[in-house]
Short mmCIF file of C-alpha atoms in Angstrom, two decimals:
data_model
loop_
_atom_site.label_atom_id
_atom_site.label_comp_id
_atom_site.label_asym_id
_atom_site.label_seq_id
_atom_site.Cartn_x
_atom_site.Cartn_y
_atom_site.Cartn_z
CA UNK A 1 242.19 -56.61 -59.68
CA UNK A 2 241.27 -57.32 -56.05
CA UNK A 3 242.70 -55.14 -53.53
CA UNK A 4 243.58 -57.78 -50.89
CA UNK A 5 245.55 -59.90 -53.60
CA UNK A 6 248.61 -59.05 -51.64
CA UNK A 7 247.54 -59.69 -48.15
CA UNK A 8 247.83 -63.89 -49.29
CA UNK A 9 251.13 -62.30 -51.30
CA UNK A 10 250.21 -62.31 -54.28
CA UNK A 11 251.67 -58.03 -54.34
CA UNK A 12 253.47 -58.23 -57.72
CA UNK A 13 249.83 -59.43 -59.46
CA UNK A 14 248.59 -56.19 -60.89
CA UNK A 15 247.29 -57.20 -64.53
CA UNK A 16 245.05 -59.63 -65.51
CA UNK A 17 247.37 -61.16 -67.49
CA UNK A 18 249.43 -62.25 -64.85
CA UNK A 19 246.64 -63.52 -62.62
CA UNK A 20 245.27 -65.65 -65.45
CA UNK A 21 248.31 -68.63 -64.28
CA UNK A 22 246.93 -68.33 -60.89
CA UNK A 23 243.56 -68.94 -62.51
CA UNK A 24 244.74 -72.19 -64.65
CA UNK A 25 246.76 -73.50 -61.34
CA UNK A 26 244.00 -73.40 -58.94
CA UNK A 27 241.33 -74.59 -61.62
CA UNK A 28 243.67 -77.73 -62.89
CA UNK A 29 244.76 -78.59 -59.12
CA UNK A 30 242.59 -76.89 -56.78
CA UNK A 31 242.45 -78.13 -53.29
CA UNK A 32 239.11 -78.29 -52.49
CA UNK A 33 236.42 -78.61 -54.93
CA UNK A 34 232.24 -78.15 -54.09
CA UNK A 35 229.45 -78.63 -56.34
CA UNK A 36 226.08 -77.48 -55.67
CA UNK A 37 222.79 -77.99 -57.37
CA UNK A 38 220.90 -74.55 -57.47
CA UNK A 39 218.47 -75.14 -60.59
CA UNK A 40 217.12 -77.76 -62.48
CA UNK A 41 220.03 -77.66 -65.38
CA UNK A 42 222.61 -75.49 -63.49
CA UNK A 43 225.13 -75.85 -60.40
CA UNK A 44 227.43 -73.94 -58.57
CA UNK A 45 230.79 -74.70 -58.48
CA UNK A 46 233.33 -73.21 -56.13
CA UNK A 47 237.32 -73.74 -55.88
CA UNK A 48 239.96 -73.56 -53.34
CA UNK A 49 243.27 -73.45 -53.68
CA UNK A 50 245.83 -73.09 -50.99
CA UNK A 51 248.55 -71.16 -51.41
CA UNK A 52 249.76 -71.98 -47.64
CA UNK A 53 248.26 -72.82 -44.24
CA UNK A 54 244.19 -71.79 -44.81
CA UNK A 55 245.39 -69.17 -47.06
CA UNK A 56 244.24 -69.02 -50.73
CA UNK A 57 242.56 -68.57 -53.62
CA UNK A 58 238.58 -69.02 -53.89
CA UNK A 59 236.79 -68.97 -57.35
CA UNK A 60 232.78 -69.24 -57.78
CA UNK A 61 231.22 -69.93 -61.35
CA UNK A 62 228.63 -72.05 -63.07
CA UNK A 63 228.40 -75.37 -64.43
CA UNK A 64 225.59 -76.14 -66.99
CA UNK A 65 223.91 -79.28 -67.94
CA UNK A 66 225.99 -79.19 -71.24
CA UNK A 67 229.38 -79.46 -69.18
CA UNK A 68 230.16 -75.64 -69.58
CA UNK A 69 232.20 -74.23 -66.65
CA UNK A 70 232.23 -69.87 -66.35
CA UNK A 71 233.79 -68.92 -63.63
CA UNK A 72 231.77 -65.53 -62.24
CA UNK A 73 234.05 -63.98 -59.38
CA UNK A 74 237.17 -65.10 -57.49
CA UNK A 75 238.41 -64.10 -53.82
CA UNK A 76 241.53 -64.41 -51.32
CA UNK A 77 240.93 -65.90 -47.99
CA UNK A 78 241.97 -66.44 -44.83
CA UNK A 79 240.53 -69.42 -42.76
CA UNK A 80 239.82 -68.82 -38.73
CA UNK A 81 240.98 -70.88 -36.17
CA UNK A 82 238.25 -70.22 -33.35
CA UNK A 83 234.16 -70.48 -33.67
CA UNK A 84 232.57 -67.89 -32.09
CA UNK A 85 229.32 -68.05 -30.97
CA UNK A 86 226.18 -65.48 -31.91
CA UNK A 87 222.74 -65.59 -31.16
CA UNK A 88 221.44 -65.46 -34.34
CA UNK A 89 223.40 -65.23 -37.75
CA UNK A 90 221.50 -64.15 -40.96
CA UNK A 91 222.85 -64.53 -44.86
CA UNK A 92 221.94 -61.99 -47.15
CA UNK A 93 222.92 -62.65 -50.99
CA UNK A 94 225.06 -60.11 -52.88
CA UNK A 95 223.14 -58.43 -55.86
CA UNK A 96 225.85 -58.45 -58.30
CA UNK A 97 227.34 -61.84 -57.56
CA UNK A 98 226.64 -65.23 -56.23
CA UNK A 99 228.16 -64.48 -53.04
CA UNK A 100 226.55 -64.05 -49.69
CA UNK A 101 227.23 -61.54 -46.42
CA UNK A 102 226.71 -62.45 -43.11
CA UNK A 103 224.95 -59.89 -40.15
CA UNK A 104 224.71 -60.71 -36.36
CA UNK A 105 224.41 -58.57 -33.70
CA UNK A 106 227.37 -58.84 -31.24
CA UNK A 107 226.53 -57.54 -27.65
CA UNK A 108 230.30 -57.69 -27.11
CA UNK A 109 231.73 -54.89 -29.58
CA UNK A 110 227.57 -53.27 -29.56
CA UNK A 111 227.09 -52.96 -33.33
CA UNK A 112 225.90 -55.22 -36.19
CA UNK A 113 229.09 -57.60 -37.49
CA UNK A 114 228.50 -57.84 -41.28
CA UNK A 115 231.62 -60.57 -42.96
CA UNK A 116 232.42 -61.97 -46.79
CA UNK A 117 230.96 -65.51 -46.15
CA UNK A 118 233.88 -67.98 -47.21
CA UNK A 119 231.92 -71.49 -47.91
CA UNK A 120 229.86 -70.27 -50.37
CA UNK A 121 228.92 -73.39 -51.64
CA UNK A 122 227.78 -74.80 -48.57
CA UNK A 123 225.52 -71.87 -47.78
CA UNK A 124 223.75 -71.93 -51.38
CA UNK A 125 223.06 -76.09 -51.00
CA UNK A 126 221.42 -75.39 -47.64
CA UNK A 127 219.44 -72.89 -49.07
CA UNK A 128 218.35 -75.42 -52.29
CA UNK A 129 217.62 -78.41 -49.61
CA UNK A 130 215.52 -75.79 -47.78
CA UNK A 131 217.69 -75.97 -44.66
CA UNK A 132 218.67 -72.04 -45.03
CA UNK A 133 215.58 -70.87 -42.34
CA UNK A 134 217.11 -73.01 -39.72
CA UNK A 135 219.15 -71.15 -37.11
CA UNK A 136 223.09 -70.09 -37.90
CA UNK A 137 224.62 -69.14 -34.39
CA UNK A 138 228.58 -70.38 -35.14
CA UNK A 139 231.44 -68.87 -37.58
CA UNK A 140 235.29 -68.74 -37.69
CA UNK A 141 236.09 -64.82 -38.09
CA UNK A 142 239.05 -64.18 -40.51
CA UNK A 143 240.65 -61.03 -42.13
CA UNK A 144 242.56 -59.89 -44.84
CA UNK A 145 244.80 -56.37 -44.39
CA UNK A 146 246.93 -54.67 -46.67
CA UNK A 147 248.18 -52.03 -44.12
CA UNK A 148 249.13 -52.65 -40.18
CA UNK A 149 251.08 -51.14 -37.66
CA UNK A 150 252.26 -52.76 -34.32
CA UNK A 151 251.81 -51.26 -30.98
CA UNK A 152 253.14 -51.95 -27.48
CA UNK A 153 250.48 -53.52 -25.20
CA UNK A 154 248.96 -51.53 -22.53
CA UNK A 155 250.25 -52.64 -19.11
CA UNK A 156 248.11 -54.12 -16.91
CA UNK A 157 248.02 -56.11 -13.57
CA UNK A 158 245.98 -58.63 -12.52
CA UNK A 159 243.90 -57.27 -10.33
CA UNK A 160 243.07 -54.19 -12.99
CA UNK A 161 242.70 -56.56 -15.77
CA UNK A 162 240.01 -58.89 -13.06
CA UNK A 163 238.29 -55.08 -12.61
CA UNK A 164 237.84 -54.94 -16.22
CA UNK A 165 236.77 -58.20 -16.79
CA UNK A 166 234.32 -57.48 -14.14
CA UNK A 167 232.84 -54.21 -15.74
CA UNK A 168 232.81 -55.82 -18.80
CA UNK A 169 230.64 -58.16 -17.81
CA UNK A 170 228.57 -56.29 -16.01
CA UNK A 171 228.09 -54.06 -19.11
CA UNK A 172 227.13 -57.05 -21.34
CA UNK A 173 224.30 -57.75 -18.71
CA UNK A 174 223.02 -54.61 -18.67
CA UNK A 175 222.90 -54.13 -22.84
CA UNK A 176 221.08 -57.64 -22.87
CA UNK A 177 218.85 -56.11 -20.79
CA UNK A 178 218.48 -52.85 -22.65
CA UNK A 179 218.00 -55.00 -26.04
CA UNK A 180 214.77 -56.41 -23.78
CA UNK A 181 213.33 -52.96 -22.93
CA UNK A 182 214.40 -52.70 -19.67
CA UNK A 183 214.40 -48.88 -18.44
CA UNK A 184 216.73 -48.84 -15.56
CA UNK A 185 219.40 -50.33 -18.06
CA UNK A 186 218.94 -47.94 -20.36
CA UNK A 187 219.62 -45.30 -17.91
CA UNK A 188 222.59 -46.46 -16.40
CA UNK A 189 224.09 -47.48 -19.72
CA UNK A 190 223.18 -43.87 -20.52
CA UNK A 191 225.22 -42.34 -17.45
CA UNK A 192 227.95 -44.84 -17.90
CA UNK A 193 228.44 -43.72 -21.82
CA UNK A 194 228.62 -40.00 -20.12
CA UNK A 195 230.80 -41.11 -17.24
CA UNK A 196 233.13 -42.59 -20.50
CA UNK A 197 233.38 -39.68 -22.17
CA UNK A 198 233.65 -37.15 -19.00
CA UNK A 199 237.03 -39.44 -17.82
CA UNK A 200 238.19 -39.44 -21.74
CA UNK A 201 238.28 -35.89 -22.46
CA UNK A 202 240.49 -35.48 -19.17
CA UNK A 203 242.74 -37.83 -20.16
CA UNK A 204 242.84 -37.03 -23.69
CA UNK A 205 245.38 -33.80 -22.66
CA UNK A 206 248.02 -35.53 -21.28
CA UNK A 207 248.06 -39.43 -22.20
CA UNK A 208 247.64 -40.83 -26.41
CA UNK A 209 244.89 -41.93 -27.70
CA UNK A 210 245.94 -45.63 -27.74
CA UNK A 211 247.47 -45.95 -24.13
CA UNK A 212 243.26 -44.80 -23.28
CA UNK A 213 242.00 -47.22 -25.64
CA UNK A 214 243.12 -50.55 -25.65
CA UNK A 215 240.86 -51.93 -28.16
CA UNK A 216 238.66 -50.94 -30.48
CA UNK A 217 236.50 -52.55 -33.78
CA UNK A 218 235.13 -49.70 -36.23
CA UNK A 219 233.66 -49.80 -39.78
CA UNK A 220 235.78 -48.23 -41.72
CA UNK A 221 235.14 -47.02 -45.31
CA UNK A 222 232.00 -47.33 -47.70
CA UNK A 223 232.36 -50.95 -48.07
CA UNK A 224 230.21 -52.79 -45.11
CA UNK A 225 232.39 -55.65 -44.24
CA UNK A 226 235.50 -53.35 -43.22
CA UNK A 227 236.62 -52.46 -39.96
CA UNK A 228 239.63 -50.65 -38.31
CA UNK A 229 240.42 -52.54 -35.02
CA UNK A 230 243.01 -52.77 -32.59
CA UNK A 231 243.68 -56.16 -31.56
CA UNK A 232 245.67 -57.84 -28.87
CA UNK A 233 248.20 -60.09 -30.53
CA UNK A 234 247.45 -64.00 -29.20
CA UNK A 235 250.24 -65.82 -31.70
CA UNK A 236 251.53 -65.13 -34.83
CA UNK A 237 252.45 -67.56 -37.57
CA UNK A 238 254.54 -67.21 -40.19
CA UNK A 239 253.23 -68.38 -43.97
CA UNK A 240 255.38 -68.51 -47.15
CA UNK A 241 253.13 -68.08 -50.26
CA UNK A 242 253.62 -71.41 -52.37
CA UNK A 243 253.87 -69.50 -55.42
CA UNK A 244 255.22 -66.30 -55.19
CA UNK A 245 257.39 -67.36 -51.50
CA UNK A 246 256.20 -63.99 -49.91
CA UNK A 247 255.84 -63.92 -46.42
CA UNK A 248 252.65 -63.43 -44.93
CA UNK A 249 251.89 -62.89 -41.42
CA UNK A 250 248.93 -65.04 -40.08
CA UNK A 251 247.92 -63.00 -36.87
CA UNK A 252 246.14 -64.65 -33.72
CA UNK A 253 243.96 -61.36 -32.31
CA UNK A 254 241.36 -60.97 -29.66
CA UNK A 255 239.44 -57.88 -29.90
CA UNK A 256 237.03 -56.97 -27.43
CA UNK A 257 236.07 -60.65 -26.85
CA UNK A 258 236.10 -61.24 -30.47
CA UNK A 259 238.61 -63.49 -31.96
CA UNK A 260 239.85 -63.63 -34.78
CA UNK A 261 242.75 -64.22 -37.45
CA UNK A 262 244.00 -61.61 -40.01
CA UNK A 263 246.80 -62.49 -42.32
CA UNK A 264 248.70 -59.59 -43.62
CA UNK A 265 251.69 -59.16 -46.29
CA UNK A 266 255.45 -58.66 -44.28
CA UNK A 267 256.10 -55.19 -46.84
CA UNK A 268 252.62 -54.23 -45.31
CA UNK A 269 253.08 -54.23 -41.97
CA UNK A 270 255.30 -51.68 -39.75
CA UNK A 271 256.78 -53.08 -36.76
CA UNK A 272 257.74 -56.54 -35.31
CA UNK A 273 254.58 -58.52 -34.28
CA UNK A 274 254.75 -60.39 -30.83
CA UNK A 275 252.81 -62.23 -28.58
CA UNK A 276 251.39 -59.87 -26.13
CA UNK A 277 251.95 -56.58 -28.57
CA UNK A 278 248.52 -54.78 -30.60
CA UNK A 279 247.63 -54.96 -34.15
CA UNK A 280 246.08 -51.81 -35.91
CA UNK A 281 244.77 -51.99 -39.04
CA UNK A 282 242.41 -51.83 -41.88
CA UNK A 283 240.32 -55.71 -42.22
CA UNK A 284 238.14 -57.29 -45.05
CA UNK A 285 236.46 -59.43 -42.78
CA UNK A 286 235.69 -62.52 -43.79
CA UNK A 287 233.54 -65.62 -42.23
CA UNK A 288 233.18 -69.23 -42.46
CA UNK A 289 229.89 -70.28 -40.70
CA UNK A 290 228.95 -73.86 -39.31
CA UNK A 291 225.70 -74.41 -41.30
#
């Protein structure tokens, strides 16, 4: 069974045998339905269904010239609200699977971002129409979680949050320059990242852990695509799954300049989410790419 089943509530579907009515529902009405050449007598298929707002059920299979449908894999998702831009944004296929991950450098968080790819379909008929060398720069980030806790926000003025913003920026500058080769950058980043750590083992005596940091975006685990991150919390929606009427949390966060939505199961998070509170959790991340 797939682990982030419950994070679109689906946390009571533990045997095959129940998911296979989820199956028949989102194969006999499915919301969205995309079919793909990718060989001279086969085509990929790939299903949607919604199980509330850009929260579902995707399935992926194969559709021969004789009419024969086999589904291959199936996945919950979350949709994204916000495109974010990259410089460059390369695919790389799954071996197992007819599924794709996508890897772009972010400057922002300084690490590779590696995401599920959502639109499947449209990523495998670019790549049969020979369009998949031209240049991906744009994706809605989504996750899934099936474990979150809520913390107060750090308090800030304006004129510290302007200094930040500031120093921020002035850090993105110099790692663009870094990426380029330039020396000096590399130096100063160098004494900055010592600077960091100097002022956080100080602190680290008398204050926690996340009053110091307010936000943070780790890989967590064995599995690429997942990340522990603490998030500021922009808006939060609430979702009632269709079928089984769980609620789901659909969580607006900005993260280091990143944003994104996660949507997470009410029995899995602790804590009331609010606008202006932090999310901390375990993400699948997930990403829907303008190609």
């Amino acid at each position: 069974m797939h682990s982030y089943l419950r994070a679109i509530g689906f946390s009571e579907i533990k045997t095959r045998k129940l998911l296979e009515n989820i199956y028949v529902s989102s194969l006999k009405s499915p919301n969205r339905k995309m079919i793909t050449t990718t060989g001279i007598d086969t085509s990929l298929i790939q299903f949607e269904k919604d199980f509330g707002d850009k929260m579902g059920l995707g399935l992926v299979g194969e559709y021969d010239i004789n009419g024969s449908l086999s589904i291959e894999h199936y996945f919950p998702y979350l949709k994204g609200d916000v495109f974010m831009e990259f410089e460059n944004i390369s695919v790389e296929k799954q071996t197992d699977k007819e599924s794709y991950a996508g890897v772009c450098e972010d400057i922002r968080l300084g690490m590779t971002l590696i995401f599920y790819v959502l639109n499947i379909s449209d990523y495998a008929k670019s790549k049969w129409l020979n369009y998949s060398n031209r240049n991906l720069s744009r994706v809605k980030l989504s996750g899934l979680s099936t474990g979150g806790t809520i913390l107060l926000g750090v308090m800030q003025d304006e004129s510290s949050r302007a200094y930040e913003e500031k120093l921020k920026r002035r850090r993105n500058n110099l790692l663009f320059e870094a990426k380029n080769g330039n020396t000096e950058a590399i130096e100063s980043l160098t004494l900055e990242e010592m600077d960091t750590y100097a002022t956080l083992s100080g602190r680290i005596h008398y204050e926690d852990i996340l009053t110091i940091v307010d936000t943070s975006f780790m890989p967590c685990g064995v599995e690429c695509d997942h990340y522990m991150i603490t998030a500021h919390i922009l808006k939060v929606t609430k979702i009632t799954n269709s079928y089984t009427k769980e609620l789901i949390y659909n969580l607006a966060l900005k993260c280091n300049d990143i944003y994104l939505n996660v949507a997470i199961n009410s029995k899995d998070l602790q804590g009331e989410p609010m606008e202006g509170r932090r999310f901390r959790g375990e993400i699948w991340l997930q990403g829907h790419i303008q190609i």
